[in-house]
Coordinates of C-alpha atoms in Angstrom, one line a residue:
Chain A
X116 CA 0.0 0.0 0.0
X117 CA 1.4 3.4 -0.9
X118 CA 1.5 6.2 1.7
X119 CA -1.3 8.0 -0.1
X120 CA -3.5 4.9 -0.1
X121 CA -2.8 4.3 3.6
X122 CA -3.7 7.9 4.4
X123 CA -6.9 7.6 2.5
X124 CA -7.7 4.3 4.3
X125 CA -7.1 6.0 7.7
X126 CA -9.3 8.9 6.8
X127 CA -12.1 6.6 5.6
X128 CA -11.8 4.6 8.9
X129 CA -12.3 7.8 10.9
X130 CA -15.9 8.1 9.5
X131 CA -16.6 5.3 12.0
X132 CA -15.6 7.4 15.1
X133 CA -18.3 9.8 16.3
X134 CA -18.6 12.7 18.6
X135 CA -21.0 11.4 21.3
X136 CA -22.9 14.7 21.6
X137 CA -23.6 15.7 18.0
X138 CA -23.5 12.2 16.5
X139 CA -21.3 13.5 13.7
X140 CA -18.2 11.5 12.7
X141 CA -14.8 13.2 13.2
X142 CA -14.2 13.8 9.5
X143 CA -17.5 15.6 8.8
X144 CA -17.1 17.5 12.1
X145 CA -13.8 18.8 10.8
X146 CA -11.7 17.6 13.7
X147 CA -9.0 15.7 11.8
X148 CA -6.3 18.1 10.6
X149 CA -3.7 15.7 9.3
X150 CA -2.7 12.0 8.8
X151 CA 0.9 10.8 8.4
X152 CA 2.1 7.3 7.6
X153 CA 5.6 5.9 8.2
X154 CA 5.9 2.7 6.2
X155 CA 9.3 2.0 7.9
X156 CA 7.8 1.3 11.3
X157 CA 4.1 1.1 10.5
X158 CA 3.2 4.2 12.5
X159 CA 0.2 6.3 11.7
X160 CA 0.2 9.8 13.2
X161 CA -3.2 11.6 13.4
X162 CA -3.3 15.3 14.2
X163 CA -6.7 16.3 15.4
X164 CA -8.5 19.0 17.5
X165 CA -11.7 19.3 19.5
X166 CA -14.5 21.9 19.2
X167 CA -13.4 23.3 22.5
X168 CA -10.3 22.8 24.7
X169 CA -12.6 21.8 27.6
X170 CA -14.3 19.1 25.5
X171 CA -15.6 16.5 28.0
X172 CA -15.4 13.7 25.4
X173 CA -11.8 14.6 24.2
X174 CA -10.1 11.6 25.7
X175 CA -12.8 9.2 24.5
X176 CA -12.4 10.5 20.9
X177 CA -8.6 10.0 21.1
X178 CA -9.1 6.4 22.3
X179 CA -11.6 5.8 19.5
X180 CA -9.2 7.0 16.9
X181 CA -6.4 4.8 18.3
X182 CA -8.7 1.8 18.4
X183 CA -10.2 2.2 15.0
X184 CA -7.0 3.0 13.1
X185 CA -5.1 0.1 14.8
X186 CA -7.5 -2.3 13.2
X187 CA -6.2 -1.4 9.7
X188 CA -4.0 -4.0 8.2
X189 CA -0.3 -2.9 8.3
X190 CA -0.7 -0.4 11.1
X191 CA 1.7 -1.2 14.0
X192 CA 1.4 1.9 16.0
X193 CA -1.0 4.9 16.3
X194 CA -0.1 8.2 17.7
X195 CA -2.7 11.0 18.2
X196 CA -1.5 14.5 18.5
X197 CA -4.1 17.1 19.7
X198 CA -3.6 20.7 18.7
X199 CA -5.6 23.9 19.0
X200 CA -3.6 25.7 16.4
X201 CA -5.5 26.6 14.4
X202 CA -8.5 26.4 16.7
X203 CA -11.6 24.6 15.4
X204 CA -14.3 26.8 13.9
X205 CA -17.7 25.9 12.4
X206 CA -16.3 26.5 8.9
X207 CA -14.4 23.2 9.2
X208 CA -17.7 21.2 9.2
X209 CA -18.1 19.5 5.8
X210 CA -21.2 20.1 3.7
X211 CA -22.4 16.6 4.6
X212 CA -21.9 17.5 8.3
X213 CA -23.9 20.7 7.9
X214 CA -26.7 18.7 6.3
X215 CA -26.7 16.3 9.2
X216 CA -26.9 19.3 11.6
X217 CA -30.0 20.5 9.9
X218 CA -28.6 23.1 7.5
X219 CA -29.7 22.5 4.0
Chain B
X487 CA -2.0 18.1 27.1
X488 CA -5.1 20.3 26.8
X489 CA -8.4 18.7 26.0
X490 CA -7.9 15.5 27.9
X491 CA -10.3 16.5 30.6
X492 CA -11.9 13.0 30.7
X493 CA -8.8 11.6 32.4
X494 CA -9.7 13.9 35.4
X495 CA -13.3 12.7 35.5
X496 CA -14.3 11.7 39.1
X497 CA -15.7 8.3 39.9
X498 CA -19.1 7.5 38.5
X499 CA -20.4 6.5 41.9
X500 CA -19.7 9.9 43.4
X501 CA -21.5 11.9 40.8
X502 CA -24.3 9.3 40.6
X503 CA -24.9 9.5 44.4
X504 CA -25.4 13.3 44.2
X505 CA -27.6 13.2 41.1
X506 CA -29.7 10.3 42.5
X507 CA -30.2 12.2 45.8
X508 CA -31.4 15.2 43.9
X509 CA -33.7 13.2 41.6
X510 CA -35.4 11.5 44.6
X511 CA -35.6 15.0 46.2
X512 CA -37.4 16.4 43.1
X513 CA -40.1 13.7 43.4
X514 CA -40.5 14.3 47.1
X515 CA -40.7 18.0 46.6
X516 CA -43.4 17.6 43.9
X517 CA -45.4 15.2 46.1
X518 CA -45.1 17.7 49.1
X519 CA -46.2 20.5 46.8
X520 CA -49.2 18.5 45.7
X521 CA -50.1 17.9 49.3
X522 CA -49.9 21.6 50.2
X523 CA -51.4 23.0 47.0
X524 CA -55.0 23.4 48.2
X525 CA -54.0 25.7 51.0
X526 CA -50.9 27.2 49.4
X527 CA -51.5 30.9 50.4
X528 CA -50.8 33.5 53.0
X529 CA -47.6 34.9 54.3
X530 CA -44.4 33.1 53.3
X531 CA -43.1 32.8 56.8
X532 CA -44.9 29.6 57.8
X533 CA -43.6 26.1 58.2
X534 CA -45.4 24.7 55.2
X535 CA -43.9 27.2 52.8
X536 CA -40.5 27.3 54.4
X537 CA -40.4 23.5 54.4
X538 CA -41.4 23.4 50.7
X539 CA -38.8 26.0 49.7
X540 CA -36.0 24.1 51.6
X541 CA -37.1 20.7 50.3
X542 CA -36.9 22.1 46.8
X543 CA -33.5 23.9 47.3
X544 CA -31.8 21.4 49.6
X545 CA -33.4 18.2 48.5
X546 CA -33.5 18.8 44.7
X547 CA -31.5 21.7 43.4
X548 CA -28.4 21.8 45.5
X549 CA -27.4 18.1 45.4
X550 CA -27.8 18.1 41.6
X551 CA -25.7 21.3 41.4
X552 CA -23.0 19.7 43.6
X553 CA -23.1 16.5 41.5
X554 CA -22.8 18.5 38.2
X555 CA -20.0 20.6 39.6
X556 CA -18.1 17.5 40.7
X557 CA -18.2 16.4 37.1
X558 CA -17.7 19.8 35.5
X559 CA -15.0 21.4 37.6
X560 CA -12.4 18.8 36.4
X561 CA -13.6 19.4 32.8
X562 CA -13.8 23.2 32.8
X563 CA -10.7 23.8 34.9
X564 CA -8.7 20.8 33.5
X565 CA -7.7 19.6 37.0
X566 CA -8.6 16.5 39.1
X567 CA -10.7 16.9 42.2
X568 CA -8.5 17.4 45.2
X569 CA -10.1 14.6 47.2
X570 CA -13.1 12.4 46.4
X571 CA -13.1 11.3 50.0
X572 CA -13.8 14.9 51.1
X573 CA -16.7 15.0 48.6
X574 CA -18.2 11.8 50.1
X575 CA -17.8 13.2 53.6
X576 CA -19.5 16.5 52.5
X577 CA -22.4 14.5 51.0
X578 CA -22.8 12.5 54.2
X579 CA -22.9 15.6 56.4
X580 CA -25.1 17.4 53.9
X581 CA -27.6 14.5 53.7
X582 CA -27.9 13.9 57.5
X583 CA -28.1 17.7 58.2
X584 CA -30.4 18.5 55.3
X585 CA -33.0 15.8 56.0
X586 CA -33.1 16.8 59.7
X587 CA -33.2 20.5 58.9
X588 CA -36.0 20.3 56.3
X589 CA -38.1 18.2 58.8
X590 CA -37.6 20.7 61.6
X591 CA -38.3 23.8 59.4
X592 CA -41.5 22.2 57.9
X593 CA -42.8 21.7 61.5
X594 CA -41.2 24.9 62.8
X595 CA -39.9 22.7 65.5
X596 CA -37.6 25.2 67.4
X597 CA -35.9 22.6 69.5
X598 CA -32.2 22.0 70.2
X599 CA -31.9 19.5 67.3
X600 CA -32.8 22.3 64.9
X601 CA -29.5 24.2 65.2
X602 CA -27.7 20.8 65.4
X603 CA -29.1 19.6 62.0
X604 CA -28.4 23.1 60.6
X605 CA -24.8 22.9 61.8
X606 CA -24.3 19.5 60.0
X607 CA -25.9 20.9 56.9
X608 CA -23.7 24.1 57.1
X609 CA -20.6 21.9 57.5
X610 CA -21.6 19.8 54.5
X611 CA -22.2 22.8 52.3
X612 CA -18.9 24.5 53.5
X613 CA -16.9 21.4 52.8
X614 CA -18.4 21.0 49.3
X615 CA -17.8 24.6 48.4
X616 CA -14.3 24.7 49.8
X617 CA -13.3 21.5 48.1
X618 CA -14.7 22.6 44.7
X619 CA -13.1 26.0 45.0
X620 CA -9.7 24.6 45.9
X621 CA -9.9 22.1 43.1
X622 CA -10.7 24.9 40.6
X623 CA -8.0 27.2 41.9
X624 CA -5.4 24.5 41.1
X625 CA -5.5 26.0 37.6
X626 CA -5.1 29.8 38.1
X627 CA -5.4 30.6 34.4
X628 CA -8.8 28.9 34.1
X629 CA -9.8 30.3 37.5
X630 CA -9.3 33.9 36.2
X631 CA -11.4 33.2 33.0
X632 CA -15.0 34.3 32.7
X633 CA -16.3 30.8 33.5
X634 CA -13.8 30.5 36.4
X635 CA -14.9 33.8 38.0
X636 CA -18.6 32.9 37.6
X637 CA -18.1 29.5 39.3
X638 CA -15.8 30.9 42.1
X639 CA -18.1 33.8 42.9
X640 CA -21.1 31.4 42.9
X641 CA -19.3 29.3 45.5
X642 CA -18.5 32.5 47.6
X643 CA -22.2 33.4 47.6
X644 CA -23.1 29.8 48.6
X645 CA -20.9 30.1 51.7
X646 CA -22.4 33.4 52.5
X647 CA -26.0 32.1 52.1
X648 CA -25.2 29.0 54.2
X649 CA -23.7 31.1 56.9
X650 CA -26.7 33.3 57.0
X651 CA -29.0 30.2 57.0
X652 CA -27.1 28.7 59.9
X653 CA -27.4 32.0 61.9
X654 CA -31.1 32.1 61.2
X655 CA -31.6 28.6 62.3
X656 CA -29.9 29.4 65.7
X657 CA -32.1 32.5 65.9
X658 CA -35.2 30.4 65.4
X659 CA -34.2 28.3 68.3
X660 CA -32.9 31.1 70.5
X661 CA -33.6 34.6 69.2
X662 CA -30.4 36.7 69.3
X663 CA -30.1 38.6 66.0
X664 CA -30.4 42.3 66.2
X665 CA -31.3 42.5 62.5
X666 CA -34.9 41.7 61.5
X667 CA -35.0 38.0 60.7
X668 CA -37.3 38.5 57.7
X669 CA -34.7 40.8 56.2
X670 CA -31.9 38.3 56.9
X671 CA -34.1 35.6 55.3
X672 CA -34.4 37.8 52.2
X673 CA -30.6 38.2 52.0
X674 CA -30.2 34.4 52.5
X675 CA -32.7 33.6 49.8
X676 CA -31.2 36.0 47.2
X677 CA -27.6 35.0 48.0
X678 CA -28.5 31.3 47.5
X679 CA -30.9 31.7 44.5
X680 CA -29.2 34.4 42.5
X681 CA -25.7 34.5 44.0
X682 CA -25.0 30.8 43.9
X683 CA -27.4 29.2 41.5
X684 CA -27.9 32.2 39.1
X685 CA -24.2 32.9 38.7
X686 CA -23.4 29.2 38.4
X687 CA -25.9 28.7 35.7
X688 CA -24.8 31.8 33.8
X689 CA -21.1 30.9 33.9
X690 CA -21.4 27.2 33.2
X691 CA -24.4 27.8 30.8
X692 CA -22.3 29.9 28.5
X693 CA -19.7 27.2 28.2
X694 CA -22.1 24.3 27.9
X695 CA -24.4 26.1 25.4
X696 CA -21.5 26.8 23.1
X697 CA -20.3 23.2 23.4
X698 CA -23.7 21.6 22.8
X699 CA -24.9 23.9 20.1
X700 CA -21.5 24.1 18.3
X701 CA -21.6 27.9 18.6
X702 CA -18.5 29.9 18.3
X703 CA -17.6 33.6 18.3
X704 CA -20.2 35.1 20.5
X705 CA -18.7 38.3 22.1
X706 CA -17.7 37.9 25.7
X707 CA -18.7 41.4 26.9
X708 CA -22.3 40.6 27.9
X709 CA -20.9 37.7 30.0
X710 CA -18.5 40.0 31.8
X711 CA -21.3 42.5 32.2
X712 CA -23.6 39.9 33.7
X713 CA -20.8 38.8 36.1
X714 CA -20.1 42.3 37.4
X715 CA -23.6 43.6 37.5
X716 CA -25.2 40.6 39.3
X717 CA -22.4 40.5 41.9
X718 CA -22.5 44.3 42.5
X719 CA -26.3 44.3 42.6
X720 CA -26.4 41.4 45.1
X721 CA -23.9 43.1 47.4
X722 CA -26.1 46.3 47.3
X723 CA -29.3 44.3 47.9
X724 CA -27.9 42.2 50.8
X725 CA -26.4 45.3 52.4
X726 CA -29.8 46.9 52.2
X727 CA -31.4 43.8 53.8
X728 CA -28.9 43.4 56.6
X729 CA -27.9 47.0 57.4
X730 CA -30.7 49.0 55.9
X731 CA -33.3 49.8 54.9
X732 CA -31.6 52.0 52.2
X733 CA -34.3 52.3 49.5
X734 CA -32.0 54.0 47.0
X735 CA -29.3 51.4 47.4
X736 CA -31.9 48.6 47.1
X737 CA -33.1 50.3 43.9
X738 CA -29.6 50.5 42.5
X739 CA -29.0 46.8 43.5
X740 CA -32.2 45.6 41.9
X741 CA -31.5 47.6 38.7
X742 CA -28.0 46.2 38.5
X743 CA -29.2 42.6 38.9
X744 CA -31.9 43.2 36.2
X745 CA -29.3 44.6 33.8
X746 CA -27.1 41.7 34.6
X747 CA -29.8 39.2 33.8
X748 CA -30.5 41.1 30.5
X749 CA -26.8 40.8 29.7
X750 CA -27.0 37.1 30.3
X751 CA -30.0 36.8 28.1
X752 CA -28.3 38.8 25.3
X753 CA -25.3 36.5 25.4
X754 CA -27.5 33.4 25.3
X755 CA -29.3 34.9 22.3
X756 CA -25.9 35.6 20.6
X757 CA -24.8 32.0 21.2
X758 CA -28.1 30.7 19.8
X759 CA -27.8 32.9 16.7
X760 CA -24.4 31.5 16.0
X761 CA -25.2 27.8 16.6
X762 CA -24.4 25.1 14.1
X763 CA -27.0 22.7 15.5
X764 CA -30.2 23.8 14.0
X765 CA -32.6 21.6 16.0
X766 CA -33.3 22.7 19.5
X767 CA -34.1 19.7 21.7
X768 CA -36.2 19.4 24.9
X769 CA -33.2 20.3 27.0
X770 CA -32.8 23.6 25.1
X771 CA -36.5 24.3 25.5
X772 CA -36.4 23.7 29.2
X773 CA -33.3 25.9 29.5
X774 CA -35.1 28.6 27.5
X775 CA -38.2 28.2 29.8
X776 CA -35.8 28.7 32.8
X777 CA -34.5 32.0 31.5
X778 CA -38.1 33.2 30.9
X779 CA -38.9 32.2 34.5
X780 CA -36.0 34.3 35.7
X781 CA -37.1 37.3 33.7
X782 CA -40.7 36.7 35.0
X783 CA -39.4 36.6 38.6
X784 CA -37.7 40.0 38.0
X785 CA -41.0 41.5 36.7
X786 CA -42.8 40.2 39.8
X787 CA -40.0 41.5 42.1
X788 CA -40.3 44.9 40.4
X789 CA -44.1 44.9 40.9
X790 CA -43.7 43.9 44.6
X791 CA -41.2 46.7 45.2
X792 CA -42.9 49.6 43.5
X793 CA -46.6 49.1 43.4
X794 CA -48.9 49.8 46.3
X795 CA -50.5 46.4 46.9
X796 CA -52.8 45.0 49.5
X797 CA -51.6 42.3 51.8
X798 CA -53.4 39.5 50.0
X799 CA -52.0 40.4 46.5
X800 CA -48.6 41.0 48.1
X801 CA -48.6 37.4 49.5
X802 CA -49.7 35.9 46.2
X803 CA -47.0 37.8 44.4
X804 CA -44.4 36.6 46.9
X805 CA -45.5 33.0 46.3
X806 CA -45.5 33.5 42.5
X807 CA -41.9 35.0 42.9
X808 CA -40.9 31.8 44.8
X809 CA -42.5 29.5 42.2
X810 CA -40.8 31.4 39.3
X811 CA -37.4 31.4 41.0
X812 CA -37.3 27.9 42.5
X813 CA -39.1 25.2 40.4
X814 CA -39.3 27.7 37.5
X815 CA -35.9 29.1 37.0
X816 CA -33.8 26.6 38.9
X817 CA -35.9 23.4 38.5
X818 CA -36.4 23.6 34.7
X819 CA -32.7 24.5 34.2
X820 CA -31.7 21.6 36.4
X821 CA -33.9 19.1 34.5
X822 CA -32.8 20.5 31.1
X823 CA -29.1 20.2 32.0
X824 CA -29.6 16.7 33.5
X825 CA -31.0 15.5 30.1
X826 CA -27.5 16.3 28.8
X827 CA -25.4 15.3 31.8
X828 CA -27.0 11.9 32.7
X829 CA -26.9 10.4 29.2
X830 CA -23.3 11.6 28.8
X831 CA -22.2 10.0 32.1
X832 CA -23.8 6.7 31.2
X833 CA -22.3 6.9 27.7
X834 CA -18.9 7.8 29.1
X835 CA -18.8 5.0 31.6
X836 CA -20.6 2.2 29.7
X837 CA -20.3 2.9 25.9
X838 CA -17.1 4.9 25.3
X839 CA -14.9 1.8 25.5
X840 CA -16.5 0.6 22.3
X841 CA -15.9 3.8 20.3
X842 CA -13.9 2.9 17.2
X843 CA -14.6 -0.8 17.5
X844 CA -18.3 -0.9 16.8
X845 CA -21.2 1.5 16.2
X846 CA -22.4 2.9 19.5
X847 CA -25.3 5.1 20.1
X848 CA -24.7 8.8 20.8
X849 CA -25.4 10.1 24.3
X850 CA -28.7 11.7 23.3
X851 CA -29.8 8.4 21.7
X852 CA -29.9 6.7 25.1
X853 CA -33.3 8.3 25.6
X854 CA -35.9 8.9 23.0
X855 CA -36.7 12.6 22.3
X856 CA -40.4 12.0 22.7
X857 CA -40.0 11.1 26.4
X858 CA -38.1 14.2 27.0
X859 CA -40.6 16.4 25.2
X860 CA -43.6 14.9 27.1
X861 CA -41.8 15.5 30.4
X862 CA -40.8 19.1 29.4
X863 CA -44.4 19.8 28.4
X864 CA -45.8 18.4 31.6
X865 CA -43.3 20.4 33.7
X866 CA -43.9 23.7 32.0
X867 CA -47.6 23.2 31.8
X868 CA -47.8 22.3 35.5
X869 CA -45.8 25.3 36.5
X870 CA -48.0 27.6 34.4
X871 CA -51.2 26.2 36.0
X872 CA -49.6 26.5 39.5
X873 CA -48.6 30.1 38.8
X874 CA -52.1 31.0 37.5
X875 CA -53.7 29.3 40.6
X876 CA -51.4 31.2 43.0
X877 CA -52.1 34.6 41.3
X878 CA -55.8 34.0 41.0
X879 CA -56.1 32.5 44.5
X880 CA -57.8 29.4 43.0
X881 CA -57.3 26.2 45.0
X882 CA -58.5 23.9 42.2
X883 CA -56.1 25.5 39.7
X884 CA -53.2 25.2 42.1
X885 CA -54.1 21.5 42.7
X886 CA -54.3 20.8 39.0
X887 CA -50.9 22.5 38.5
X888 CA -49.3 20.6 41.4
X889 CA -50.7 17.3 40.1
X890 CA -49.3 18.0 36.6
X891 CA -46.0 19.0 38.0
X892 CA -45.8 15.9 40.2
X893 CA -46.5 13.8 37.0
X894 CA -43.7 15.7 35.3
X895 CA -41.2 14.9 38.1
X896 CA -42.1 11.2 38.3
X897 CA -41.8 11.1 34.5
X898 CA -38.3 12.7 34.7
X899 CA -37.2 10.2 37.3
X900 CA -38.5 7.5 35.0
X901 CA -36.5 9.0 32.1
X902 CA -33.3 9.0 34.1
X903 CA -33.9 5.4 35.2
X904 CA -34.3 4.4 31.6
X905 CA -31.0 6.0 30.7
X906 CA -29.3 4.5 33.7
X907 CA -30.5 1.0 32.6
X908 CA -28.9 1.3 29.1
X909 CA -26.0 -1.0 28.4
X910 CA -24.0 -1.8 25.3

């Protein structure tokens, strides 16, 4: 699998991890900033954010990402980095996410 | 790392004990209200009304506020609780003292066990407030934020209200206060209701509303305005009650509080206008009803202060003020927030371990929306009927309102039990 294919696979898998309050998956909510893949050691690094730094479900979402990505064939290690630079804004919600939230 | 507040979450048992205490208290209060509704009239300083007010505040509102704060302080301040053992000890003192105190006050039993139960209750409240404040102060940056200052000033007002309450309990047993006890009682009620509960709801509400509604960018100035104005207004009002009367100071205090509440309502409106979640659920409707009750209480308070009313109408308006403030403003807000907090807690402790492994329901899917809507409609309908009955002096209307309100509280307990029973 090429790095691009693996990144795509990881992103697709994150459609299965949901924010418990809104019910939106992390991709459509716009929480996933970046995905990196190191074929040498099988490590996937996910850089993500939360809608607010004091998100009560933050830890759960990190664990969910780790669990889901580690089920992908070829992944040996998952690292999740949380950043608030740039901070999340509603503009990061995808059109599908907006539709699910009742807009359009 | 920021954002990992769940690692500081307190034990489920601690929060559940407080919330369970409050939910049982809400049903007992509604039952007692139903029993007293037919004759719910006259001056407020009578055992029946004082007992109801304290059953509502101490049996229902305060334990839930404590339970919610034990869960939220670690999240909002990004710190662990200092000592869960202290929180359990505080709950024990609070429960023993509170049950004894409400029993004494309902019967106006001015015996030596009245100040004893009041002392245990006071210790329980003091321990809870000190523990929560010290936990929050472990993060000085968050403590100086808008939310932090709301929470800390709310806890300061709680200690002040509890101190006054304890002094009043001793005075009931052995009169010693030089100040008019009815004036001290007003200071106690306003410090507890607006100082503690009002400021807590405003501060935490801003944070939770933005989080739940995915709303960003609402200006902070109305929040700072509300914080300053309500605190200054309450100091003026309490000074008037305890050292007055100073009619001009009371007027300034009342005006400041009213402006503060308007600032709060403005910021809530700004948050709502920027929300990304279009659909408002029953929780949001109950919270909106709560804000309307607070505004209604201000209108009644204004009418009481400035209009020349006969004794009978004055008594009815005081009761209406109590209904709007306690089961109205505080009760509907508490139930509305519990519809968010309880499902989230159950989800966190029972379902979150499966996130990423299989499809799990969201927190709100743990209870169907219809059940929440029915309960909210019963609660608001019951309160409106009760209010109409009190203002019109109609016993039958009061009884119908109290019966509807009782059904609402039994239904809310049922709803929380349903959520509690959900398992993966």
